[in-house]
Every structure is written in structure tokens, then in C-alpha cells.
PDB file of C-alpha atoms in Angstrom:
ATOM      1  CA  MET A  85      67.963 162.341  99.193  1.00  0.00           C
ATOM      2  CA  ASN A  86      69.305 159.590 101.400  1.00  0.00           C
ATOM      3  CA  ASP A  87      67.710 159.386 104.813  1.00  0.00           C
ATOM      4  CA  SER A  88      70.322 157.953 107.226  1.00  0.00           C
ATOM      5  CA  ARG A  89      67.625 156.273 109.237  1.00  0.00           C
ATOM      6  CA  SER A  90      66.056 154.401 106.353  1.00  0.00           C
ATOM      7  CA  PRO A  91      66.068 150.559 106.321  1.00  0.00           C
ATOM      8  CA  GLU A  92      67.777 150.653 102.898  1.00  0.00           C
ATOM      9  CA  ARG A  93      71.063 151.484 104.573  1.00  0.00           C
ATOM     10  CA  SER A  94      71.356 147.847 105.709  1.00  0.00           C
ATOM     11  CA  GLU A  95      74.854 147.560 104.242  1.00  0.00           C
ATOM     12  CA  GLN A  96      76.033 150.375 106.489  1.00  0.00           C
ATOM     13  CA  THR A  97      74.066 149.828 109.672  1.00  0.00           C
ATOM     14  CA  THR A  98      72.609 146.751 111.218  1.00  0.00           C
ATOM     15  CA  GLY A  99      68.906 146.360 112.007  1.00  0.00           C
ATOM     16  CA  ARG A 100      69.816 146.789 115.647  1.00  0.00           C
ATOM     17  CA  ASP A 101      71.458 150.154 114.926  1.00  0.00           C
ATOM     18  CA  TRP A 102      68.517 151.261 112.821  1.00  0.00           C
ATOM     19  CA  MET A 103      66.048 150.381 115.576  1.00  0.00           C
ATOM     20  CA  GLU A 104      68.101 152.197 118.159  1.00  0.00           C
ATOM     21  CA  GLU A 105      68.311 155.265 115.925  1.00  0.00           C
ATOM     22  CA  GLN A 106      64.519 155.107 115.447  1.00  0.00           C
ATOM     23  CA  PHE A 107      63.329 154.309 118.982  1.00  0.00           C
ATOM     24  CA  LEU A 108      65.872 155.649 121.498  1.00  0.00           C
ATOM     25  CA  PRO A 109      65.244 159.355 120.742  1.00  0.00           C
ATOM     26  CA  ILE A 110      61.492 158.786 121.166  1.00  0.00           C
ATOM     27  CA  ILE A 111      62.034 156.902 124.467  1.00  0.00           C
ATOM     28  CA  GLN A 112      64.244 159.700 125.717  1.00  0.00           C
ATOM     29  CA  GLN A 113      61.519 162.315 125.132  1.00  0.00           C
ATOM     30  CA  LEU A 114      58.799 160.464 127.015  1.00  0.00           C
ATOM     31  CA  GLU A 115      57.798 161.919 130.380  1.00  0.00           C
ATOM     32  CA  LEU A 116      58.672 158.763 132.313  1.00  0.00           C
ATOM     33  CA  THR A 117      60.976 158.048 135.270  1.00  0.00           C
ATOM     34  CA  THR A 118      64.538 157.092 134.495  1.00  0.00           C
ATOM     35  CA  LEU A 119      63.813 153.539 135.642  1.00  0.00           C
ATOM     36  CA  GLN A 120      60.773 153.299 133.333  1.00  0.00           C
ATOM     37  CA  ARG A 121      62.905 154.483 130.390  1.00  0.00           C
ATOM     38  CA  GLU A 122      65.493 151.880 131.269  1.00  0.00           C
ATOM     39  CA  PHE A 123      62.804 149.179 131.300  1.00  0.00           C
ATOM     40  CA  LEU A 124      61.641 150.381 127.903  1.00  0.00           C
ATOM     41  CA  ARG A 125      65.144 150.081 126.530  1.00  0.00           C
ATOM     42  CA  HIS A 126      66.191 146.901 128.220  1.00  0.00           C
ATOM     43  CA  ARG A 127      62.909 144.932 128.016  1.00  0.00           C
ATOM     44  CA  TRP A 128      60.657 146.224 125.221  1.00  0.00           C
ATOM     45  CA  LEU A 129      63.322 147.375 122.810  1.00  0.00           C
ATOM     46  CA  ASP A 130      65.530 144.387 123.546  1.00  0.00           C
ATOM     47  CA  GLN A 131      62.647 142.009 122.836  1.00  0.00           C
ATOM     48  CA  VAL A 132      61.887 143.813 119.562  1.00  0.00           C
ATOM     49  CA  ARG A 133      65.544 143.559 118.513  1.00  0.00           C
ATOM     50  CA  TRP A 134      65.677 139.867 119.545  1.00  0.00           C
ATOM     51  CA  ALA A 135      62.545 138.920 117.585  1.00  0.00           C
ATOM     52  CA  GLU A 136      63.657 140.977 114.547  1.00  0.00           C
ATOM     53  CA  GLY A 137      67.059 139.214 114.577  1.00  0.00           C
ATOM     54  CA  LYS A 138      65.561 135.763 114.981  1.00  0.00           C
ATOM     55  CA  ALA A 139      63.051 136.391 112.212  1.00  0.00           C
ATOM     56  CA  GLY A 140      65.757 137.521 109.774  1.00  0.00           C
ATOM     57  CA  THR A 141      68.067 134.659 110.603  1.00  0.00           C
ATOM     58  CA  ALA A 142      65.316 132.003 110.370  1.00  0.00           C
ATOM     59  CA  GLN A 143      64.004 133.480 107.102  1.00  0.00           C
ATOM     60  CA  ARG A 144      67.492 133.394 105.517  1.00  0.00           C
ATOM     61  CA  TRP A 145      68.101 129.795 106.606  1.00  0.00           C
ATOM     62  CA  TYR A 146      64.662 128.713 105.373  1.00  0.00           C
ATOM     63  CA  ARG A 147      65.215 130.276 101.955  1.00  0.00           C
ATOM     64  CA  VAL A 148      68.731 128.835 101.558  1.00  0.00           C
ATOM     65  CA  LEU A 149      67.677 125.353 102.619  1.00  0.00           C
ATOM     66  CA  ARG A 150      64.403 125.328 100.556  1.00  0.00           C
ATOM     67  CA  LEU A 151      66.191 126.617  97.443  1.00  0.00           C
ATOM     68  CA  THR A 152      68.882 124.026  97.884  1.00  0.00           C
ATOM     69  CA  THR A 153      66.209 121.339  98.136  1.00  0.00           C
ATOM     70  CA  ILE A 154      64.276 122.629  95.112  1.00  0.00           C
ATOM     71  CA  VAL A 155      67.318 123.133  92.830  1.00  0.00           C
ATOM     72  CA  GLY A 156      68.856 119.828  93.858  1.00  0.00           C
ATOM     73  CA  GLY A 157      65.534 118.093  93.402  1.00  0.00           C
ATOM     74  CA  VAL A 158      65.368 119.410  89.826  1.00  0.00           C
ATOM     75  CA  LEU A 159      68.974 118.539  89.059  1.00  0.00           C
ATOM     76  CA  ILE A 160      68.840 114.935  90.080  1.00  0.00           C
ATOM     77  CA  PRO A 161      66.311 113.766  87.415  1.00  0.00           C
ATOM     78  CA  ALA A 162      68.092 115.935  84.835  1.00  0.00           C
ATOM     79  CA  LEU A 163      71.387 114.299  85.628  1.00  0.00           C
ATOM     80  CA  ILE A 164      69.888 110.854  85.620  1.00  0.00           C
ATOM     81  CA  GLY A 165      68.477 111.565  82.183  1.00  0.00           C
ATOM     82  CA  LEU A 166      71.883 112.227  80.740  1.00  0.00           C
ATOM     83  CA  ASP A 167      73.272 109.270  78.822  1.00  0.00           C
ATOM     84  CA  LEU A 168      76.995 109.545  79.027  1.00  0.00           C
ATOM     85  CA  THR A 169      79.595 106.985  78.095  1.00  0.00           C
ATOM     86  CA  GLU A 170      82.426 105.744  80.371  1.00  0.00           C
ATOM     87  CA  PRO A 171      84.378 107.316  82.128  1.00  0.00           C
ATOM     88  CA  ALA A 172      81.999 110.336  82.301  1.00  0.00           C
ATOM     89  CA  SER A 173      79.192 108.123  83.536  1.00  0.00           C
ATOM     90  CA  GLU A 174      81.214 107.332  86.638  1.00  0.00           C
ATOM     91  CA  TYR A 175      81.547 111.070  87.433  1.00  0.00           C
ATOM     92  CA  LEU A 176      77.840 111.475  86.738  1.00  0.00           C
ATOM     93  CA  ARG A 177      76.968 108.779  89.274  1.00  0.00           C
ATOM     94  CA  TRP A 178      79.090 110.527  91.906  1.00  0.00           C
ATOM     95  CA  ALA A 179      77.501 113.890  90.976  1.00  0.00           C
ATOM     96  CA  ILE A 180      74.017 112.442  91.399  1.00  0.00           C
ATOM     97  CA  PHE A 181      75.008 110.852  94.691  1.00  0.00           C
ATOM     98  CA  CYS A 182      76.483 114.161  96.038  1.00  0.00           C
ATOM     99  CA  VAL A 183      73.537 116.269  94.957  1.00  0.00           C
ATOM    100  CA  GLY A 184      71.162 113.699  96.573  1.00  0.00           C
ATOM    101  CA  LEU A 185      73.116 114.028  99.834  1.00  0.00           C
ATOM    102  CA  VAL A 186      72.966 117.771  99.758  1.00  0.00           C
ATOM    103  CA  VAL A 187      69.199 117.725  99.137  1.00  0.00           C
ATOM    104  CA  ALA A 188      68.706 115.205 101.932  1.00  0.00           C
ATOM    105  CA  PHE A 189      70.832 117.246 104.411  1.00  0.00           C
ATOM    106  CA  ALA A 190      69.044 120.477 103.448  1.00  0.00           C
ATOM    107  CA  ALA A 191      65.590 118.923 103.871  1.00  0.00           C
ATOM    108  CA  SER A 192      66.575 117.278 107.168  1.00  0.00           C
ATOM    109  CA  ILE A 193      68.063 120.430 108.623  1.00  0.00           C
ATOM    110  CA  GLU A 194      64.972 122.474 107.706  1.00  0.00           C
ATOM    111  CA  GLY A 195      62.703 119.786 109.059  1.00  0.00           C
ATOM    112  CA  PHE A 196      64.606 119.595 112.344  1.00  0.00           C
ATOM    113  CA  PHE A 197      64.932 123.332 113.014  1.00  0.00           C
ATOM    114  CA  HIS A 198      61.497 124.324 111.554  1.00  0.00           C
ATOM    115  CA  TYR A 199      62.831 127.495 109.933  1.00  0.00           C
ATOM    116  CA  GLY A 200      59.691 127.705 107.819  1.00  0.00           C
ATOM    117  CA  ASP A 201      57.614 127.889 111.016  1.00  0.00           C
ATOM    118  CA  ARG A 202      60.061 129.965 112.979  1.00  0.00           C
ATOM    119  CA  TRP A 203      60.507 133.123 110.821  1.00  0.00           C
ATOM    120  CA  PRO A 204      56.753 133.971 110.516  1.00  0.00           C
ATOM    121  CA  HIS A 205      56.431 133.327 114.259  1.00  0.00           C
ATOM    122  CA  TYR A 206      59.256 135.682 115.142  1.00  0.00           C
ATOM    123  CA  ARG A 207      58.144 138.275 112.571  1.00  0.00           C
ATOM    124  CA  ARG A 208      54.628 138.285 114.090  1.00  0.00           C
ATOM    125  CA  THR A 209      56.054 138.763 117.578  1.00  0.00           C
ATOM    126  CA  ALA A 210      58.361 141.601 116.449  1.00  0.00           C
ATOM    127  CA  GLU A 211      55.453 143.374 114.674  1.00  0.00           C
ATOM    128  CA  LEU A 212      53.128 142.995 117.666  1.00  0.00           C
ATOM    129  CA  LEU A 213      55.746 144.468 119.963  1.00  0.00           C
ATOM    130  CA  LYS A 214      56.448 147.353 117.570  1.00  0.00           C
ATOM    131  CA  SER A 215      52.742 148.020 117.123  1.00  0.00           C
ATOM    132  CA  GLU A 216      52.225 148.102 120.893  1.00  0.00           C
ATOM    133  CA  GLY A 217      55.202 150.422 121.200  1.00  0.00           C
ATOM    134  CA  TRP A 218      53.869 152.855 118.566  1.00  0.00           C
ATOM    135  CA  GLN A 219      50.486 152.899 120.204  1.00  0.00           C
ATOM    136  CA  PHE A 220      52.134 153.680 123.574  1.00  0.00           C
ATOM    137  CA  PHE A 221      54.357 156.386 122.072  1.00  0.00           C
ATOM    138  CA  GLN A 222      51.380 158.004 120.302  1.00  0.00           C
ATOM    139  CA  LEU A 223      48.859 157.363 123.151  1.00  0.00           C
ATOM    140  CA  SER A 224      46.541 155.706 120.655  1.00  0.00           C
ATOM    141  CA  GLY A 225      44.609 152.458 120.614  1.00  0.00           C
ATOM    142  CA  GLN A 226      44.115 151.103 124.097  1.00  0.00           C
ATOM    143  CA  TYR A 227      46.125 154.061 125.477  1.00  0.00           C
ATOM    144  CA  GLU A 228      44.026 156.873 123.939  1.00  0.00           C
ATOM    145  CA  ALA A 229      42.011 157.457 127.067  1.00  0.00           C
ATOM    146  CA  VAL A 230      45.192 158.232 129.008  1.00  0.00           C
ATOM    147  CA  THR A 231      46.770 161.683 128.779  1.00  0.00           C
ATOM    148  CA  THR A 232      50.359 160.950 129.845  1.00  0.00           C
ATOM    149  CA  HIS A 233      52.853 158.246 129.103  1.00  0.00           C
ATOM    150  CA  ALA A 234      53.483 157.852 132.828  1.00  0.00           C
ATOM    151  CA  ALA A 235      49.806 156.985 133.353  1.00  0.00           C
ATOM    152  CA  ALA A 236      49.882 154.498 130.441  1.00  0.00           C
ATOM    153  CA  TYR A 237      53.197 152.879 131.366  1.00  0.00           C
ATOM    154  CA  ALA A 238      51.795 150.094 133.627  1.00  0.00           C
ATOM    155  CA  ALA A 239      49.291 148.975 130.998  1.00  0.00           C
ATOM    156  CA  PHE A 240      52.032 149.101 128.319  1.00  0.00           C
ATOM    157  CA  ALA A 241      54.454 147.032 130.481  1.00  0.00           C
ATOM    158  CA  ALA A 242      51.725 144.449 131.199  1.00  0.00           C
ATOM    159  CA  GLN A 243      50.818 144.232 127.505  1.00  0.00           C
ATOM    160  CA  THR A 244      54.452 143.845 126.513  1.00  0.00           C
ATOM    161  CA  GLU A 245      54.869 140.971 128.975  1.00  0.00           C
ATOM    162  CA  ALA A 246      51.621 139.334 127.713  1.00  0.00           C
ATOM    163  CA  ILE A 247      52.988 139.444 124.136  1.00  0.00           C
ATOM    164  CA  VAL A 248      56.343 137.897 125.263  1.00  0.00           C
ATOM    165  CA  GLN A 249      54.523 135.203 127.285  1.00  0.00           C
ATOM    166  CA  ARG A 250      52.302 134.362 124.325  1.00  0.00           C
ATOM    167  CA  ASP A 251      55.364 134.210 122.104  1.00  0.00           C
ATOM    168  CA  ILE A 252      56.972 131.604 124.421  1.00  0.00           C
ATOM    169  CA  GLU A 253      53.767 129.535 124.699  1.00  0.00           C
ATOM    170  CA  VAL A 254      53.175 129.443 120.911  1.00  0.00           C
ATOM    171  CA  PHE A 255      56.859 128.663 120.224  1.00  0.00           C
ATOM    172  CA  PHE A 256      56.804 125.585 122.410  1.00  0.00           C
ATOM    173  CA  THR A 257      53.284 124.352 121.588  1.00  0.00           C
ATOM    174  CA  ALA A 258      53.064 125.104 117.827  1.00  0.00           C
ATOM    175  CA  VAL A 259      56.446 126.012 116.354  1.00  0.00           C
ATOM    176  CA  VAL A 260      58.723 123.392 117.911  1.00  0.00           C
ATOM    177  CA  PRO A 261      56.656 121.139 120.145  1.00  0.00           C
ATOM    178  CA  GLY A 262      58.760 118.715 122.130  1.00  0.00           C
ATOM    179  CA  GLN A 263      62.143 120.456 121.530  1.00  0.00           C
ATOM    180  CA  GLU A 264      64.288 121.879 124.299  1.00  0.00           C
ATOM    181  CA  LYS A 265      63.687 125.473 125.447  1.00  0.00           C
ATOM    182  CA  GLU A 266      65.568 127.952 123.241  1.00  0.00           C
ATOM    183  CA  ARG A 267      64.950 131.173 125.133  1.00  0.00           C
ATOM    184  CA  PRO A 268      66.677 130.932 128.493  1.00  0.00           C
ATOM    185  CA  ASP A 269      66.893 134.763 128.557  1.00  0.00           C
ATOM    186  CA  ALA A 270      63.142 135.262 128.606  1.00  0.00           C
ATOM    187  CA  ALA A 271      62.046 136.482 131.966  1.00  0.00           C
ATOM    188  CA  PRO A 272      59.502 134.297 133.752  1.00  0.00           C
ATOM    189  CA  VAL A 273      56.085 135.826 134.227  1.00  0.00           C
ATOM    190  CA  VAL A 274      55.337 136.276 137.882  1.00  0.00           C
ATOM    191  CA  PRO A 275      51.669 136.672 138.835  1.00  0.00           C
ATOM    192  CA  ALA A 276      51.058 140.178 140.230  1.00  0.00           C
ATOM    193  CA  GLN A 277      49.700 138.694 143.456  1.00  0.00           C
ATOM    194  CA  ALA A 278      52.946 136.741 144.118  1.00  0.00           C
ATOM    195  CA  ALA A 279      55.119 139.732 143.202  1.00  0.00           C
ATOM    196  CA  ARG A 280      53.524 141.838 145.874  1.00  0.00           C
ATOM    197  CA  GLN A 281      54.050 139.366 148.757  1.00  0.00           C
ATOM    198  CA  PRO A 282      56.996 140.115 151.061  1.00  0.00           C
TER     199      PRO A 282
END
């Protein structure tokens, strides 16, 4: 039996579609104001989708670049070890040169973009946001003392913003220190005290 909401349908639906199919019906059933549901969709769910997408893209690039480096690194000594006569040796020299360039480019690109650091970072953020969402939906974890989603909403929104803020801080201090800011769409965190002032 093929469940249309299963992640295995990746060839037919995107991860974004799958998450919307999974989370939007739940969000619609919560006893929240329309505005709170909109915030859930446009802040929490959007951040989950963003982190999921970034994790997948970074992981794919990391694997492609690392495999290119590994395979090329193995090929170069093997090609050097071949003892070919002219004119084949001229082609061999060019092949070694080209493989060496590809390996150098792959290693440089991975080193510059830090895909090996990025994908676990984004995966962690996505999983933290999803876990927080599931706890909120089920009124479990830190929300178990609350009896309604409306009463738990403020704590959930604050926790979501704390996760996003931590994601930004870790990204710029540990993942890519010294590089330009990548997330211009991330909302700045405004202290509660400043937000209340007229």
C-alpha cells in the first residue's frame, strides 16, 4: 500500500509539498486565532522548509565534491603508474593534468563553501524546529502543563525564535566565520521590552 504522504514519493512530490501535506492539516485544526495560524505557516513552517532545503542541497554538494576529490585522488597515482609509449603518454599527461585540476577545484569549492559543516548544521536546525512543532501540536514536553494550544502559543513562538536566533549565531561563529551574511530573510530578534515601547 502506497501512502501518498510518505517521504518515499520524492520523485512525485518535493520535500516542501510533503511537509505542507503533513503539517498544514494539523495547523488548521489547532484552536488558534487566524493570525496565529498564519504565523505558524509563514514563520515556523517556512523556517522548517528553508532549513530542510538548505540541508539537502548542502549534503548533495558535499557528497559530490568529496567523491570527486576521493575518486580523482585515487585516479592520479594510478594514471601516473601507467607506463605508456608515445603518443599515448602525451594523452596520459593531459589526463593527469585535467584530473588534478578537477580534484583541486572540488576541494577548493568544498573548502570555501563549507558544505561539510553546513548540512549537519541545517539538518540540526530543521530537526529542532520540527521537534518543537510536534511538542506544541501534542502539548507535550515543555507544553504539557498547558491545556490549550492558544495558551501554549506564546511560549512556542518564543522558542521558535530562540532556535532561529541560535541557528544564525552558530552559522556565523562556527560554520562560516568571517564570511558574508547568507540569510537576509531571517527576521531580526527584537527584545520584548523594545517591542512594547510606543
